[in-house]
Amino acid sequence: MPKTDIQFLEDRLSMMETEGWHDLIEDFKNLEDSASNINSMNSEQDLWFAKGQLLVVNLILSLHSATTLALEESDNQNPT
């Protein structure tokens, strides 16, 4: 049986409670600091590469709040 949207979001939040997730977030915060350091960029290609990294980093770092918001909106649309 396919998962419902709510079950998907609840499973994602459950995953985010694990120690491994917290370790991953720490790694991404370090990557964000590194990719944001324009002093280490020597070319336009470095700049574009860092921009791509930051897009992915921001996606991962905002995933918890986006998931929580989606679950709250779903609950508001489907009160039980």
C-alpha positions as a LaTeX table, in Angstrom:
\begin{tabular}{lrrr}
\hline
Residue & $x$ (\AA) & $y$ (\AA) & $z$ (\AA) \\
\hline
Met1 & 0.00 & 0.00 & 0.00 \\
Pro2 & 1.43 & 3.42 & $-0.94$ \\
Lys3 & 2.24 & 5.87 & 1.82 \\
Thr4 & 0.00 & 8.83 & 2.39 \\
Asp5 & 1.51 & 12.28 & 2.22 \\
Ile6 & 1.13 & 12.65 & 5.98 \\
Gln7 & 2.87 & 9.34 & 6.65 \\
Phe8 & 5.70 & 10.38 & 4.33 \\
Leu9 & 6.17 & 13.65 & 6.21 \\
Glu10 & 5.96 & 11.95 & 9.62 \\
Asp11 & 8.54 & 9.36 & 8.53 \\
Arg12 & 10.84 & 12.15 & 7.34 \\
Leu13 & 10.56 & 13.94 & 10.69 \\
Ser14 & 11.22 & 10.68 & 12.48 \\
Met15 & 14.39 & 10.21 & 10.41 \\
Met16 & 15.51 & 13.69 & 11.38 \\
Glu17 & 15.50 & 12.73 & 15.05 \\
Thr18 & 18.36 & 10.25 & 14.59 \\
Glu19 & 21.96 & 10.87 & 15.58 \\
Gly20 & 23.03 & 10.19 & 11.99 \\
Trp21 & 20.82 & 13.01 & 10.73 \\
His22 & 22.30 & 15.41 & 13.27 \\
Asp23 & 25.79 & 14.39 & 12.13 \\
Leu24 & 24.81 & 14.99 & 8.51 \\
Ile25 & 23.48 & 18.45 & 9.37 \\
Glu26 & 26.75 & 19.32 & 11.10 \\
Asp27 & 28.65 & 18.22 & 7.98 \\
Phe28 & 26.41 & 20.37 & 5.79 \\
Lys29 & 26.88 & 23.39 & 8.06 \\
Asn30 & 30.64 & 22.96 & 7.69 \\
Leu31 & 30.25 & 22.66 & 3.92 \\
Glu32 & 28.14 & 25.81 & 3.92 \\
Asp33 & 30.90 & 27.72 & 5.70 \\
Ser34 & 33.48 & 26.39 & 3.26 \\
Ala35 & 31.42 & 27.08 & 0.14 \\
Ser36 & 30.59 & 30.60 & 1.34 \\
Asn37 & 34.25 & 31.56 & 1.66 \\
Ile38 & 34.83 & 33.68 & $-1.44$ \\
Asn39 & 38.49 & 34.12 & $-0.55$ \\
Ser40 & 39.13 & 30.53 & $-1.62$ \\
Met41 & 37.66 & 31.07 & $-5.10$ \\
Asn42 & 40.13 & 31.65 & $-7.91$ \\
Ser43 & 37.87 & 31.65 & $-10.94$ \\
Glu44 & 34.35 & 32.14 & $-12.16$ \\
Gln45 & 34.04 & 28.34 & $-12.35$ \\
Asp46 & 34.82 & 28.13 & $-8.61$ \\
Leu47 & 32.06 & 30.65 & $-7.96$ \\
Trp48 & 29.49 & 28.67 & $-9.96$ \\
Phe49 & 30.55 & 25.43 & $-8.27$ \\
Ala50 & 30.13 & 27.03 & $-4.83$ \\
Lys51 & 26.72 & 28.36 & $-5.85$ \\
Gly52 & 25.61 & 24.83 & $-6.75$ \\
Gln53 & 26.93 & 23.50 & $-3.45$ \\
Leu54 & 25.08 & 26.18 & $-1.52$ \\
Leu55 & 21.81 & 25.39 & $-3.30$ \\
Val56 & 22.04 & 21.77 & $-2.17$ \\
Val57 & 23.23 & 22.71 & 1.32 \\
Asn58 & 20.34 & 25.14 & 1.78 \\
Leu59 & 17.87 & 22.50 & 0.60 \\
Ile60 & 19.11 & 20.01 & 3.21 \\
Leu61 & 19.40 & 22.57 & 6.01 \\
Ser62 & 15.85 & 23.82 & 5.41 \\
Leu63 & 14.32 & 20.35 & 5.02 \\
His64 & 13.22 & 20.04 & 8.65 \\
Ser65 & 11.38 & 23.37 & 8.74 \\
Ala66 & 9.86 & 22.76 & 5.30 \\
Thr67 & 8.65 & 19.31 & 6.36 \\
Thr68 & 7.19 & 20.63 & 9.61 \\
Leu69 & 5.40 & 23.40 & 7.75 \\
Ala70 & 4.00 & 20.96 & 5.17 \\
Leu71 & 2.74 & 18.67 & 7.94 \\
Glu72 & 1.10 & 21.60 & 9.76 \\
Glu73 & $-0.58$ & 22.77 & 6.56 \\
Ser74 & $-1.78$ & 19.24 & 5.88 \\
Asp75 & $-3.20$ & 19.00 & 9.40 \\
Asn76 & $-5.00$ & 22.33 & 8.95 \\
Gln77 & $-6.56$ & 21.16 & 5.69 \\
Asn78 & $-7.60$ & 17.77 & 7.10 \\
Pro79 & $-8.59$ & 18.27 & 10.75 \\
Thr80 & $-9.49$ & 15.05 & 12.52 \\
\hline
\end{tabular}
